[in-house]
């Protein structure tokens, strides 16, 4: 039997990984060294200490592991950072002109990217493990790993003033996946900041969630409020949400680098017709079974029917459309107290707008 080659003699795995990543539908595949220190850990600590993480208590409890990739896995030496484009065909902000319709964040209008990307990452991780003879771990936004700083270090893009990743080639619409490896792999050059003096993403935010460039207060962010936050919202933020019932794309859509973005080519990430601009009245009538059916493959299902209905009712209150009163009235005796509160608020708002 031929003895296995020692790791030092193995071939460079990067070319094989890049080719397989393209075959799997990824738009970018780059490599980073994870052993060096970075400022991302200190920024995260300041974010949590200021309370800007809101009710996301897991950010506090996982802070030490989240500071640096090696704090979570001491053997990690390299990262493969992959990006998949989910660019929409139109500006999602146009839907704000239809207040009787629901605006669902672009990334959630197709299949859940976690499920789509994770299987493909596992395939790539298997190749990397065979090529290097070293252990690997796969991450898709489900573990205490800061993917965006890793993507910047790998040269995929940079964290813009809205704290999201921006690519000169692909714009703002990127799903990220990461493979950590115990193997030492030659890194790609990091990306530098290309925001310049632009403030488009900061100025467009409907709730003023950016205290300063490169800083986010999640407590005022519509994505946090509509997805992560479980209870009632402050009144001013309810009014500011408009019809954005799941997430918010405003700061991403405003970025001038999106002029280089292309539409998503992965068919499972493209928007389903029934989720592009669903009527608020229809969504308000969903029971739990209907909610699960409609959002069976969507990331929206993660927040559950009650939290979703809360968001829909806030949007109904903001619509100014008296024809939506029956949809809100039907939820006044809902089993969930937050939904009932949202229904009363919606009716008060509709009454005030007539």
Coordinates of C-alpha atoms in Angstrom, one line a residue:
X1 CA 0.0 0.0 0.0
X2 CA 1.3 3.4 -0.9
X3 CA 1.8 5.6 2.1
X4 CA -0.1 8.9 2.3
X5 CA 1.9 11.9 1.5
X6 CA 2.6 14.2 4.5
X7 CA 0.6 17.5 4.5
X8 CA 3.7 19.5 3.5
X9 CA 3.9 17.7 0.2
X10 CA 0.3 18.1 -0.9
X11 CA -0.6 20.2 -3.9
X12 CA -2.0 23.7 -3.5
X13 CA -5.8 23.1 -3.1
X14 CA -6.9 26.6 -4.2
X15 CA -7.3 26.0 -8.0
X16 CA -9.4 22.8 -7.4
X17 CA -11.6 24.6 -4.8
X18 CA -12.2 27.7 -7.1
X19 CA -13.2 25.5 -10.0
X20 CA -15.5 23.4 -7.9
X21 CA -17.0 26.5 -6.3
X22 CA -17.8 27.9 -9.7
X23 CA -19.4 24.6 -10.7
X24 CA -21.5 24.8 -7.5
X25 CA -22.9 28.3 -8.4
X26 CA -20.7 30.4 -6.2
X27 CA -19.6 33.8 -7.7
X28 CA -16.5 34.2 -5.7
X29 CA -14.0 31.9 -3.8
X30 CA -11.1 33.4 -1.9
X31 CA -8.7 32.5 0.9
X32 CA -7.7 34.2 4.1
X33 CA -5.2 33.6 6.9
X34 CA -7.1 33.4 10.3
X35 CA -4.2 33.3 12.6
X36 CA -3.4 37.1 12.6
X37 CA -5.2 39.4 15.0
X38 CA -7.8 41.9 13.7
X39 CA -9.8 44.9 15.0
X40 CA -13.2 43.2 14.5
X41 CA -13.2 41.7 18.0
X42 CA -12.8 45.1 19.7
X43 CA -15.5 46.6 17.5
X44 CA -17.9 43.8 18.5
X45 CA -17.1 44.2 22.2
X46 CA -17.9 48.0 21.9
X47 CA -21.1 47.2 20.1
X48 CA -22.3 44.8 22.8
X49 CA -21.1 47.0 25.7
X50 CA -23.1 49.9 24.3
X51 CA -26.2 47.7 24.3
X52 CA -26.6 48.1 20.5
X53 CA -27.3 44.4 20.1
X54 CA -30.7 44.9 21.7
X55 CA -32.4 41.6 22.8
X56 CA -29.9 39.4 20.9
X57 CA -28.5 38.1 24.2
X58 CA -26.6 35.4 22.3
X59 CA -24.2 38.1 21.1
X60 CA -23.2 38.7 24.7
X61 CA -23.0 35.1 25.7
X62 CA -20.9 34.1 22.7
X63 CA -18.7 37.3 22.7
X64 CA -15.5 35.6 23.7
X65 CA -15.8 32.9 21.0
X66 CA -16.9 35.4 18.4
X67 CA -14.0 37.7 18.9
X68 CA -11.7 35.8 16.5
X69 CA -11.9 32.6 14.5
X70 CA -9.3 30.9 16.6
X71 CA -11.2 31.7 19.8
X72 CA -13.9 29.4 18.5
X73 CA -11.6 26.8 17.0
X74 CA -8.0 27.0 18.1
X75 CA -6.7 24.8 15.3
X76 CA -8.0 27.0 12.6
X77 CA -5.3 28.4 10.3
X78 CA -7.1 29.3 7.0
X79 CA -10.5 30.2 5.7
X80 CA -12.2 29.7 2.4
X81 CA -14.7 32.5 2.0
X82 CA -17.4 32.0 -0.7
X83 CA -20.0 34.4 -2.0
X84 CA -23.2 33.8 -3.9
X85 CA -25.0 36.7 -5.6
X86 CA -28.7 37.1 -4.9
X87 CA -29.2 40.5 -6.7
X88 CA -32.8 41.5 -7.4
X89 CA -33.9 42.4 -10.9
X90 CA -35.4 45.8 -9.7
X91 CA -34.9 48.3 -6.9
X92 CA -36.7 46.9 -3.9
X93 CA -37.5 50.4 -2.6
X94 CA -40.0 50.9 -5.4
X95 CA -42.5 48.7 -3.4
X96 CA -42.7 51.4 -0.7
X97 CA -45.0 53.2 -3.1
X98 CA -47.6 50.4 -2.7
X99 CA -48.6 50.7 0.9
X100 CA -51.3 48.0 0.7
X101 CA -48.6 45.5 -0.3
X102 CA -45.9 43.9 1.8
X103 CA -42.2 44.5 1.3
X104 CA -40.2 41.4 2.1
X105 CA -36.4 41.6 2.0
X106 CA -35.0 40.4 -1.3
X107 CA -32.9 37.6 0.3
X108 CA -36.1 36.0 1.8
X109 CA -38.2 36.0 -1.4
X110 CA -36.5 32.8 -2.6
X111 CA -35.4 29.6 -0.9
X112 CA -33.7 29.8 2.4
X113 CA -30.0 30.4 1.6
X114 CA -28.8 28.6 4.7
X115 CA -30.1 25.3 3.4
X116 CA -29.0 26.0 -0.2
X117 CA -25.4 27.0 0.6
X118 CA -24.6 24.6 3.5
X119 CA -24.9 21.5 1.3
X120 CA -22.6 22.9 -1.3
X121 CA -20.1 24.1 1.3
X122 CA -20.0 20.6 2.7
X123 CA -19.1 19.3 -0.8
X124 CA -16.3 21.8 -1.0
X125 CA -15.1 21.1 2.5
X126 CA -14.8 17.4 1.6
X127 CA -12.5 18.3 -1.3
X128 CA -10.4 20.6 0.9
X129 CA -10.0 17.9 3.6
X130 CA -8.9 15.3 1.0
X131 CA -6.5 17.8 -0.7
X132 CA -4.9 18.9 2.6
X133 CA -5.3 16.0 4.9
X134 CA -6.5 18.5 7.6
X135 CA -9.7 19.0 9.5
X136 CA -12.3 21.4 8.3
X137 CA -15.5 23.1 9.7
X138 CA -18.4 24.7 7.7
X139 CA -20.3 27.9 8.6
X140 CA -23.3 29.6 7.1
X141 CA -24.4 32.4 9.5
X142 CA -25.3 29.9 12.2
X143 CA -22.3 29.9 14.6
X144 CA -20.2 32.5 16.5
X145 CA -18.1 33.4 13.5
X146 CA -17.8 36.9 12.0
X147 CA -18.0 36.2 8.3
X148 CA -17.9 39.8 7.0
X149 CA -14.4 40.7 8.5
X150 CA -13.2 37.3 7.1
X151 CA -14.6 38.2 3.7
X152 CA -12.8 41.5 3.8
X153 CA -9.5 39.8 4.8
X154 CA -10.0 37.4 1.9
X155 CA -10.5 40.2 -0.5
X156 CA -14.2 39.4 -1.3
X157 CA -15.2 43.0 -0.5
X158 CA -15.1 45.5 2.4
X159 CA -17.5 46.4 5.2
X160 CA -19.1 49.6 4.1
X161 CA -20.4 52.4 6.2
X162 CA -23.7 50.4 6.7
X163 CA -21.5 47.6 8.1
X164 CA -22.5 45.2 5.3
X165 CA -20.1 43.8 2.8
X166 CA -19.6 45.6 -0.5
X167 CA -17.9 44.1 -3.6
X168 CA -16.6 46.1 -6.4
X169 CA -17.6 43.3 -8.8
X170 CA -20.9 42.2 -7.3
X171 CA -22.3 45.1 -5.3
X172 CA -24.1 44.5 -2.0
X173 CA -26.2 41.4 -2.7
X174 CA -24.0 38.6 -1.5
X175 CA -24.6 35.5 0.7
X176 CA -21.5 34.4 2.5
X177 CA -20.3 30.9 3.5
X178 CA -17.1 30.0 5.2
X179 CA -14.9 26.9 5.5
X180 CA -12.3 27.0 8.3
X181 CA -9.3 24.7 7.8
X182 CA -6.5 23.5 10.0
X183 CA -4.3 23.6 6.9
X184 CA -2.1 26.6 6.1
X185 CA -3.2 27.8 2.7
X186 CA -1.7 30.8 0.8
X187 CA -4.1 33.7 1.4
X188 CA -5.4 36.2 -1.2
X189 CA -4.8 39.9 -0.8
X190 CA -7.3 41.7 1.4
X191 CA -9.7 44.3 0.1
X192 CA -9.5 48.0 1.1
X193 CA -12.3 50.4 1.7
X194 CA -13.8 52.2 -1.3
X195 CA -16.7 54.1 0.3
X196 CA -14.9 57.4 0.0
X197 CA -17.1 60.4 1.0
X198 CA -20.4 58.6 0.0
X199 CA -23.2 58.6 2.6
X200 CA -26.0 57.1 0.5
X201 CA -26.5 54.1 2.8
X202 CA -26.5 56.2 6.0
X203 CA -28.9 58.9 4.7
X204 CA -31.5 56.5 3.3
X205 CA -32.1 54.6 6.6
X206 CA -35.7 55.2 7.6
X207 CA -35.0 54.9 11.3
X208 CA -31.6 56.5 11.7
X209 CA -30.0 53.3 12.8
X210 CA -26.4 54.4 12.1
X211 CA -25.0 56.6 14.9
X212 CA -21.9 57.2 12.7
X213 CA -20.3 55.7 9.6
X214 CA -19.4 52.0 10.2
X215 CA -21.6 51.8 13.3
X216 CA -25.0 50.2 13.6
X217 CA -27.5 50.4 16.5
X218 CA -29.5 47.3 15.9
X219 CA -32.2 48.5 18.3
X220 CA -33.3 51.0 15.5
X221 CA -32.7 48.7 12.6
X222 CA -35.8 47.4 10.8
X223 CA -34.1 44.1 10.0
X224 CA -33.4 43.5 13.7
X225 CA -36.9 44.6 14.8
X226 CA -38.9 42.6 12.3
X227 CA -36.8 39.4 12.6
X228 CA -34.9 39.2 15.9
X229 CA -37.0 41.3 18.3
X230 CA -39.9 39.3 19.8
X231 CA -42.0 42.0 21.6
X232 CA -43.9 45.2 20.7
X233 CA -41.9 48.0 18.9
X234 CA -41.6 51.6 20.1
X235 CA -44.3 53.7 18.4
X236 CA -41.9 55.9 16.3
X237 CA -40.3 52.8 14.8
X238 CA -43.6 51.3 14.0
X239 CA -44.5 54.4 12.0
X240 CA -41.1 54.5 10.3
X241 CA -41.3 50.9 9.0
X242 CA -43.8 51.7 6.3
X243 CA -44.7 48.4 4.7
X244 CA -41.3 46.6 5.3
X245 CA -42.7 43.5 7.1
X246 CA -39.5 41.3 7.0
X247 CA -36.1 42.9 6.9
X248 CA -35.1 46.1 5.1
X249 CA -33.0 46.5 1.9
X250 CA -32.8 50.3 1.9
X251 CA -29.1 50.7 2.8
X252 CA -28.0 47.9 0.5
X253 CA -30.1 49.2 -2.4
X254 CA -28.8 52.8 -2.0
X255 CA -25.1 51.7 -2.5
X256 CA -23.7 53.1 -5.8
X257 CA -21.5 50.0 -6.2
X258 CA -24.6 48.1 -7.1
X259 CA -24.3 49.5 -10.6
X260 CA -21.9 46.5 -11.1
X261 CA -24.3 44.0 -9.5
X262 CA -26.0 41.4 -11.6
X263 CA -29.3 39.5 -11.1
X264 CA -29.1 36.2 -9.2
X265 CA -28.5 33.3 -11.5
X266 CA -29.2 30.6 -9.0
X267 CA -32.9 29.7 -9.7
X268 CA -33.6 28.8 -6.0
X269 CA -32.6 32.3 -4.9
X270 CA -34.8 34.1 -7.4
X271 CA -38.0 35.6 -5.9
X272 CA -41.2 33.6 -6.0
X273 CA -44.1 35.4 -7.5
X274 CA -46.3 35.1 -4.4
X275 CA -43.6 36.8 -2.3
X276 CA -42.7 39.7 -4.5
X277 CA -45.5 42.0 -3.4
X278 CA -48.2 40.1 -1.4
X279 CA -51.3 42.0 -0.3
X280 CA -51.2 42.8 3.4
X281 CA -54.9 41.8 3.7
X282 CA -54.0 38.2 2.6
X283 CA -51.0 38.0 5.0
X284 CA -53.1 39.2 7.9
X285 CA -55.5 36.3 7.5
X286 CA -52.8 33.5 7.7
X287 CA -53.2 31.0 10.5
X288 CA -50.2 29.0 11.6
X289 CA -50.7 26.2 9.0
X290 CA -51.1 28.6 6.1
X291 CA -48.1 30.6 7.3
X292 CA -46.0 27.5 7.3
X293 CA -47.2 26.5 3.9
X294 CA -46.6 29.9 2.3
X295 CA -43.1 30.2 3.7
X296 CA -42.1 26.6 3.7
X297 CA -38.8 27.1 2.0
X298 CA -38.2 30.7 2.9
X299 CA -36.1 32.2 5.7
X300 CA -39.3 34.0 6.8
X301 CA -40.6 30.8 8.5
X302 CA -37.9 31.2 11.1
X303 CA -39.7 34.1 12.9
X304 CA -43.0 32.2 13.3
X305 CA -46.6 33.3 12.5
X306 CA -47.1 35.5 15.6
X307 CA -44.1 37.8 15.1
X308 CA -44.9 37.9 11.4
X309 CA -48.5 39.0 12.0
X310 CA -47.2 41.7 14.3
X311 CA -45.2 43.1 11.5
X312 CA -48.1 42.9 9.0
X313 CA -50.4 44.7 11.3
X314 CA -47.9 47.5 11.8
X315 CA -47.8 47.9 8.0
X316 CA -51.6 47.9 7.8
X317 CA -51.6 50.7 10.3
X318 CA -49.1 52.7 8.2
X319 CA -51.1 52.1 4.9
X320 CA -53.7 54.8 5.4
X321 CA -56.1 52.5 3.6
X322 CA -59.5 52.1 5.3
X323 CA -60.2 49.0 3.2
X324 CA -57.7 47.2 5.4
X325 CA -59.7 47.8 8.6
X326 CA -61.4 44.3 8.5
X327 CA -58.1 42.6 8.3
X328 CA -56.9 44.3 11.5
X329 CA -60.2 43.9 13.3
X330 CA -60.1 40.1 12.7
X331 CA -56.9 40.0 14.8
X332 CA -58.3 41.8 17.8
X333 CA -59.0 38.6 19.6
X334 CA -55.9 36.8 18.4
X335 CA -54.4 34.3 20.9
X336 CA -51.1 36.2 21.0
X337 CA -51.1 39.4 23.1
X338 CA -48.5 41.1 20.9
X339 CA -50.6 40.5 17.8
X340 CA -53.6 41.9 19.6
X341 CA -51.7 45.0 20.6
X342 CA -50.5 45.4 17.0
X343 CA -54.1 45.1 15.7
X344 CA -55.4 47.8 18.1
X345 CA -52.5 50.1 17.1
X346 CA -53.2 49.5 13.4
X347 CA -56.9 50.4 13.8
X348 CA -56.0 53.6 15.8
X349 CA -53.6 54.6 13.0
X350 CA -56.2 54.0 10.3
X351 CA -58.8 56.0 12.2
X352 CA -56.3 58.9 12.7
X353 CA -55.5 58.9 8.9
X354 CA -59.2 59.3 7.8

